[in-house]
């Protein structure tokens, strides 16, 4: 199915969880935060939350800044 | 001996307290723009800081290392910022994401007005402060050196108000000492000069005025020798604080001899 991941259109298997998606795209899970359709999803829900077609995901982490 | 004892007591300093957090160092240091992670780590160490700022950005695909892999989070308190946000809503969204990482409930709130000046949008800054404070964040808020806005941010519940000495990254130092002094006169929360520091004496000026701390990034990160500059900033911060606590002499227009009048 098609989703939007960090602003880019991406393909992923239907029924995938947030956790599995982060694994699929090799994204750091430990230091990141996830927003699904503009709602922050608590980390403890990443393994159970299932994505749907056309979901919009933002996965963010910390970078250098002042 | 009595006099010496008295002086020593007078220069004893309280630690910096922001919300529920207590810090030994009064220098906050950013993690952007260093030539390498290795230099950054050494510069942070040399600065003696307890608090390092970080920004929130998208994770890249196949990016498995993080800035925080290089920073000892047991040693340093991480202060995420909302840099790059141009509205209260954007800044609040970024703060929510930062808190969700579990690293801190502290947020360095920046709501910017435009890209050229990077000056704060005062209206949205006050609005975002009110909301984030209600949501339980410890808000350290970047603002201009306007004393009225500074007071409104304190009233909104900011744990620390952080006026810019000069525009972000400009290295111009403390451009309006008078405004900083006016802010300090009535402040009930720690005042930390955030932005504009170019070199060590800028930090000292801020601390001599009575500021509770200084937050800097570019002045260290883009110095030719960031690690050495970080050490200079540490010493400058301590020197300025000691000078403030010591109580400087008043400025005089005319000379006053240090030696007794000649009597022979």
Coordinates of C-alpha atoms in Angstrom, one line a residue:
Chain A
X1 CA 0.0 0.0 0.0
X2 CA 1.0 3.6 -0.4
X3 CA 1.9 5.8 2.5
X4 CA 3.8 9.1 3.0
X5 CA 6.9 8.7 5.1
X6 CA 8.8 11.9 6.0
X7 CA 7.3 13.8 3.1
X8 CA 8.0 11.1 0.5
X9 CA 5.6 8.6 -1.1
X10 CA 6.6 5.1 -0.1
X11 CA 5.4 1.5 -0.5
X12 CA 4.9 -0.9 2.3
X13 CA 3.0 -4.2 2.9
X14 CA -0.6 -3.8 4.0
X15 CA -1.2 -4.3 7.7
X16 CA 2.3 -3.3 8.7
X17 CA 2.9 -1.9 12.2
X18 CA 4.9 1.3 12.9
X19 CA 7.6 -0.8 14.4
X20 CA 7.9 -3.0 11.4
X21 CA 7.9 0.0 9.1
X22 CA 10.8 1.5 11.0
X23 CA 12.7 -1.8 10.6
X24 CA 11.8 -2.0 6.9
X25 CA 13.3 1.4 6.2
X26 CA 16.1 0.9 8.7
X27 CA 15.2 3.9 10.8
X28 CA 16.6 4.4 14.3
X29 CA 13.9 3.3 16.7
X30 CA 15.5 4.1 20.0
X31 CA 15.9 7.9 19.7
X32 CA 13.0 8.7 17.4
X33 CA 9.5 9.9 17.8
X34 CA 6.6 9.1 15.5
X35 CA 3.7 11.2 14.4
X36 CA 0.8 9.6 12.5
X37 CA -1.6 11.9 10.6
X38 CA -0.4 14.7 12.9
X39 CA -0.9 12.8 16.1
X40 CA 2.1 11.7 18.2
X41 CA 2.0 8.0 18.7
X42 CA 3.5 6.9 22.1
X43 CA 6.5 4.5 21.7
X44 CA 4.7 1.7 23.5
X45 CA 2.0 1.6 20.8
X46 CA 4.5 1.3 17.9
X47 CA 4.4 -2.5 17.9
X48 CA 0.6 -2.7 17.9
X49 CA -0.4 0.3 15.8
X50 CA -1.3 -0.9 12.2
X51 CA -0.9 1.5 9.3
X52 CA -3.6 2.1 6.7
X53 CA -3.5 3.2 3.0
X54 CA -2.6 6.9 2.6
X55 CA -1.4 7.3 6.2
X56 CA 1.1 10.2 6.7
X57 CA 4.0 9.4 9.0
X58 CA 6.7 11.7 10.4
X59 CA 9.6 10.0 12.1
X60 CA 12.0 12.5 13.8
X61 CA 15.1 12.4 15.9
X62 CA 17.6 14.8 17.3
X63 CA 20.3 16.4 15.2
X64 CA 22.9 19.1 16.0
X65 CA 21.4 22.5 16.8
X66 CA 21.7 25.5 19.0
Chain B
X1 CA 41.2 37.0 58.5
X2 CA 37.7 38.0 59.4
X3 CA 37.5 40.2 56.2
X4 CA 38.8 37.4 54.1
X5 CA 36.2 35.1 55.6
X6 CA 33.5 37.6 54.8
X7 CA 34.6 38.0 51.2
X8 CA 34.7 34.3 50.7
X9 CA 31.2 33.9 52.0
X10 CA 30.0 36.7 49.8
X11 CA 31.3 35.0 46.6
X12 CA 29.7 31.7 47.4
X13 CA 27.2 31.1 44.6
X14 CA 23.9 29.3 44.4
X15 CA 23.5 26.8 41.7
X16 CA 21.4 27.6 38.6
X17 CA 17.9 26.2 39.1
X18 CA 15.5 26.0 36.1
X19 CA 12.1 24.6 37.0
X20 CA 12.9 21.4 38.9
X21 CA 16.4 21.1 37.4
X22 CA 19.7 22.3 39.0
X23 CA 22.9 22.9 37.1
X24 CA 26.5 23.6 38.2
X25 CA 27.6 25.2 35.0
X26 CA 25.9 28.4 33.8
X27 CA 26.9 27.8 30.2
X28 CA 24.5 26.0 27.8
X29 CA 26.1 24.8 24.6
X30 CA 24.6 23.9 21.2
X31 CA 25.5 20.9 19.1
X32 CA 25.2 22.3 15.6
X33 CA 27.8 23.2 13.0
X34 CA 30.9 21.5 14.4
X35 CA 33.5 20.3 11.9
X36 CA 33.1 16.7 13.3
X37 CA 31.4 14.8 16.0
X38 CA 34.7 14.2 17.7
X39 CA 35.4 18.0 17.8
X40 CA 31.9 18.5 19.2
X41 CA 32.3 16.0 22.0
X42 CA 35.7 17.5 23.0
X43 CA 34.3 21.0 22.8
X44 CA 31.3 20.1 25.1
X45 CA 33.7 18.6 27.5
X46 CA 36.0 21.7 27.5
X47 CA 33.0 24.0 28.0
X48 CA 32.2 22.3 31.3
X49 CA 28.5 22.6 30.3
X50 CA 25.7 20.6 31.9
X51 CA 23.1 21.3 29.3
X52 CA 23.3 20.8 25.5
X53 CA 20.8 21.9 23.0
X54 CA 19.7 19.7 20.0
X55 CA 17.2 20.2 17.1
X56 CA 14.4 17.9 16.0
X57 CA 14.5 16.8 12.4
X58 CA 13.3 13.9 10.1
X59 CA 15.1 10.6 10.4
X60 CA 16.7 9.7 7.1
X61 CA 16.1 6.3 5.6
X62 CA 19.0 3.9 6.5
X63 CA 20.2 6.2 9.2
X64 CA 20.9 4.1 12.2
X65 CA 23.2 6.3 14.1
X66 CA 22.0 9.3 16.0
X67 CA 23.6 12.5 17.4
X68 CA 22.7 11.1 20.8
X69 CA 25.1 8.2 20.2
X70 CA 27.9 10.7 20.6
X71 CA 26.5 12.5 23.7
X72 CA 26.6 11.1 27.2
X73 CA 23.0 11.6 28.3
X74 CA 23.9 10.7 31.8
X75 CA 26.4 13.6 32.0
X76 CA 24.5 16.2 30.0
X77 CA 20.9 17.3 30.2
X78 CA 19.5 17.4 26.7
X79 CA 17.5 20.5 25.8
X80 CA 15.6 20.0 22.5
X81 CA 14.8 23.2 20.6
X82 CA 12.0 24.2 18.2
X83 CA 14.4 25.9 15.8
X84 CA 13.0 26.4 12.4
X85 CA 9.4 26.8 13.6
X86 CA 7.5 29.9 12.3
X87 CA 4.2 29.5 14.2
X88 CA 3.0 28.6 17.7
X89 CA 1.3 25.5 16.2
X90 CA 4.5 24.3 14.5
X91 CA 6.6 24.8 17.7
X92 CA 4.0 23.0 19.9
X93 CA 4.0 20.1 17.5
X94 CA 7.8 19.9 17.6
X95 CA 7.8 20.1 21.4
X96 CA 5.3 17.2 21.5
X97 CA 7.6 15.1 19.3
X98 CA 10.7 16.0 21.3
X99 CA 9.0 15.0 24.6
X100 CA 7.9 11.7 23.1
X101 CA 11.5 10.6 22.6
X102 CA 11.5 10.4 26.4
X103 CA 14.7 12.4 26.7
X104 CA 13.3 15.5 28.5
X105 CA 10.3 17.6 29.3
X106 CA 12.5 20.7 28.9
X107 CA 12.0 22.6 25.7
X108 CA 13.9 25.5 24.3
X109 CA 11.0 27.3 22.6
X110 CA 11.8 29.3 19.5
X111 CA 9.0 30.7 17.4
X112 CA 10.7 32.7 14.6
X113 CA 9.4 35.6 12.7
X114 CA 11.3 35.3 9.5
X115 CA 14.3 33.6 8.0
X116 CA 16.4 36.7 7.4
X117 CA 16.5 38.0 10.9
X118 CA 15.6 34.8 12.9
X119 CA 14.1 37.2 15.3
X120 CA 11.3 35.8 17.4
X121 CA 7.6 36.2 16.6
X122 CA 6.6 37.7 20.0
X123 CA 2.9 37.1 19.7
X124 CA 3.2 33.4 18.8
X125 CA 6.0 33.0 21.3
X126 CA 3.8 34.1 24.2
X127 CA 0.9 31.9 22.9
X128 CA 3.1 28.8 22.6
X129 CA 4.6 29.4 26.0
X130 CA 1.2 29.5 27.6
X131 CA 0.1 26.3 26.0
X132 CA 3.3 24.3 26.6
X133 CA 3.4 25.4 30.3
X134 CA -0.2 24.2 30.7
X135 CA 0.9 20.9 29.2
X136 CA 3.6 20.4 31.8
X137 CA 6.7 21.4 29.8
X138 CA 9.6 23.1 31.4
X139 CA 9.8 26.0 28.9
X140 CA 13.0 27.9 28.3
X141 CA 12.0 30.6 25.8
X142 CA 14.0 32.4 23.2
X143 CA 13.0 36.0 22.9
X144 CA 14.3 39.4 21.8
X145 CA 15.7 41.8 24.4
X146 CA 12.4 43.5 24.7
X147 CA 11.7 43.9 28.5
X148 CA 7.9 43.9 28.1
X149 CA 7.8 40.7 26.1
X150 CA 10.2 39.1 28.6
X151 CA 7.9 39.9 31.4
X152 CA 4.9 38.5 29.5
X153 CA 6.8 35.3 29.0
X154 CA 7.6 35.0 32.7
X155 CA 3.9 35.7 33.5
X156 CA 3.0 32.9 31.0
X157 CA 5.0 30.5 33.2
X158 CA 8.3 30.2 31.4
X159 CA 10.9 28.5 33.6
X160 CA 13.6 30.7 32.0
X161 CA 13.5 33.7 29.7
X162 CA 16.3 33.8 27.1
X163 CA 16.8 37.1 25.4
X164 CA 19.0 37.3 22.4
X165 CA 22.2 39.3 22.9
X166 CA 22.3 39.8 19.1
X167 CA 20.8 37.9 16.1
X168 CA 21.3 34.2 16.1
X169 CA 24.7 33.2 14.7
X170 CA 25.7 36.9 14.2
X171 CA 28.5 36.9 16.8
X172 CA 27.9 40.6 17.6
X173 CA 27.8 40.2 21.4
X174 CA 25.4 42.0 23.7
X175 CA 24.0 44.8 21.6
X176 CA 21.7 46.4 24.1
X177 CA 23.1 46.1 27.6
X178 CA 20.4 48.5 28.9
X179 CA 17.5 46.3 27.8
X180 CA 19.2 43.2 29.4
X181 CA 19.6 45.2 32.6
X182 CA 16.0 46.2 32.6
X183 CA 14.9 42.6 32.0
X184 CA 17.1 41.5 35.0
X185 CA 15.8 44.2 37.3
X186 CA 12.3 42.7 37.6
X187 CA 13.0 39.0 36.6
X188 CA 11.8 36.3 38.9
X189 CA 13.0 33.4 36.7
X190 CA 16.6 32.8 35.4
X191 CA 17.6 35.1 32.5
X192 CA 19.9 33.4 30.1
X193 CA 21.4 35.2 27.1
X194 CA 20.7 33.1 24.1
X195 CA 22.3 33.9 20.8
X196 CA 24.7 36.5 19.5
X197 CA 27.8 35.5 21.4
X198 CA 30.9 35.8 19.2
X199 CA 33.8 35.5 21.7
X200 CA 34.6 35.0 25.3
X201 CA 34.2 38.6 26.4
X202 CA 30.6 38.6 25.2
X203 CA 29.9 35.9 27.7
X204 CA 31.6 37.8 30.4
X205 CA 29.6 41.0 29.6
X206 CA 26.4 39.0 29.9
X207 CA 27.4 37.4 33.2
X208 CA 28.7 40.7 34.7
X209 CA 25.3 42.3 34.0
X210 CA 23.9 39.6 36.3
X211 CA 22.5 37.2 33.8
X212 CA 22.0 33.7 35.2
X213 CA 23.6 32.0 32.2
X214 CA 24.5 32.1 28.6
X215 CA 23.5 29.8 25.8
X216 CA 25.8 29.6 22.7
X217 CA 26.6 27.5 19.7
X218 CA 28.1 29.1 16.6
X219 CA 30.7 31.1 18.6
X220 CA 32.3 27.8 19.6
X221 CA 31.4 25.5 16.7
X222 CA 32.7 27.8 14.0
X223 CA 35.8 29.1 15.8
X224 CA 39.0 27.9 14.1
X225 CA 39.7 25.9 17.3
X226 CA 36.3 25.0 18.8
X227 CA 37.7 23.1 21.7
X228 CA 40.0 25.9 22.8
X229 CA 37.2 28.4 22.3
X230 CA 34.9 26.2 24.4
X231 CA 37.4 26.4 27.3
X232 CA 37.6 30.2 26.8
X233 CA 33.8 30.5 27.1
X234 CA 33.8 28.4 30.3
X235 CA 36.4 30.7 31.9
X236 CA 34.6 33.8 30.6
X237 CA 31.3 32.6 32.1
X238 CA 33.0 31.9 35.5
X239 CA 34.9 35.2 35.4
X240 CA 31.7 37.2 34.6
X241 CA 29.8 35.5 37.3
X242 CA 32.5 36.1 39.9
X243 CA 32.7 39.8 38.9
X244 CA 29.0 40.2 39.2
X245 CA 28.9 38.6 42.6
X246 CA 31.9 40.7 43.7
X247 CA 30.2 44.0 43.0
X248 CA 32.1 46.2 40.6
X249 CA 33.2 49.7 41.5
X250 CA 31.1 52.6 40.1
X251 CA 32.4 54.2 36.9
X252 CA 33.8 57.7 37.4
X253 CA 34.4 60.5 35.0
X254 CA 37.7 61.6 36.6
X255 CA 40.7 59.8 37.9
X256 CA 41.2 58.8 41.5
X257 CA 44.7 57.9 42.6
X258 CA 45.3 54.3 43.9
X259 CA 48.4 55.4 45.9
X260 CA 48.2 57.7 49.0
X261 CA 49.2 61.4 48.4
X262 CA 52.9 62.0 48.4
X263 CA 53.8 63.3 51.9
X264 CA 57.5 63.8 51.9

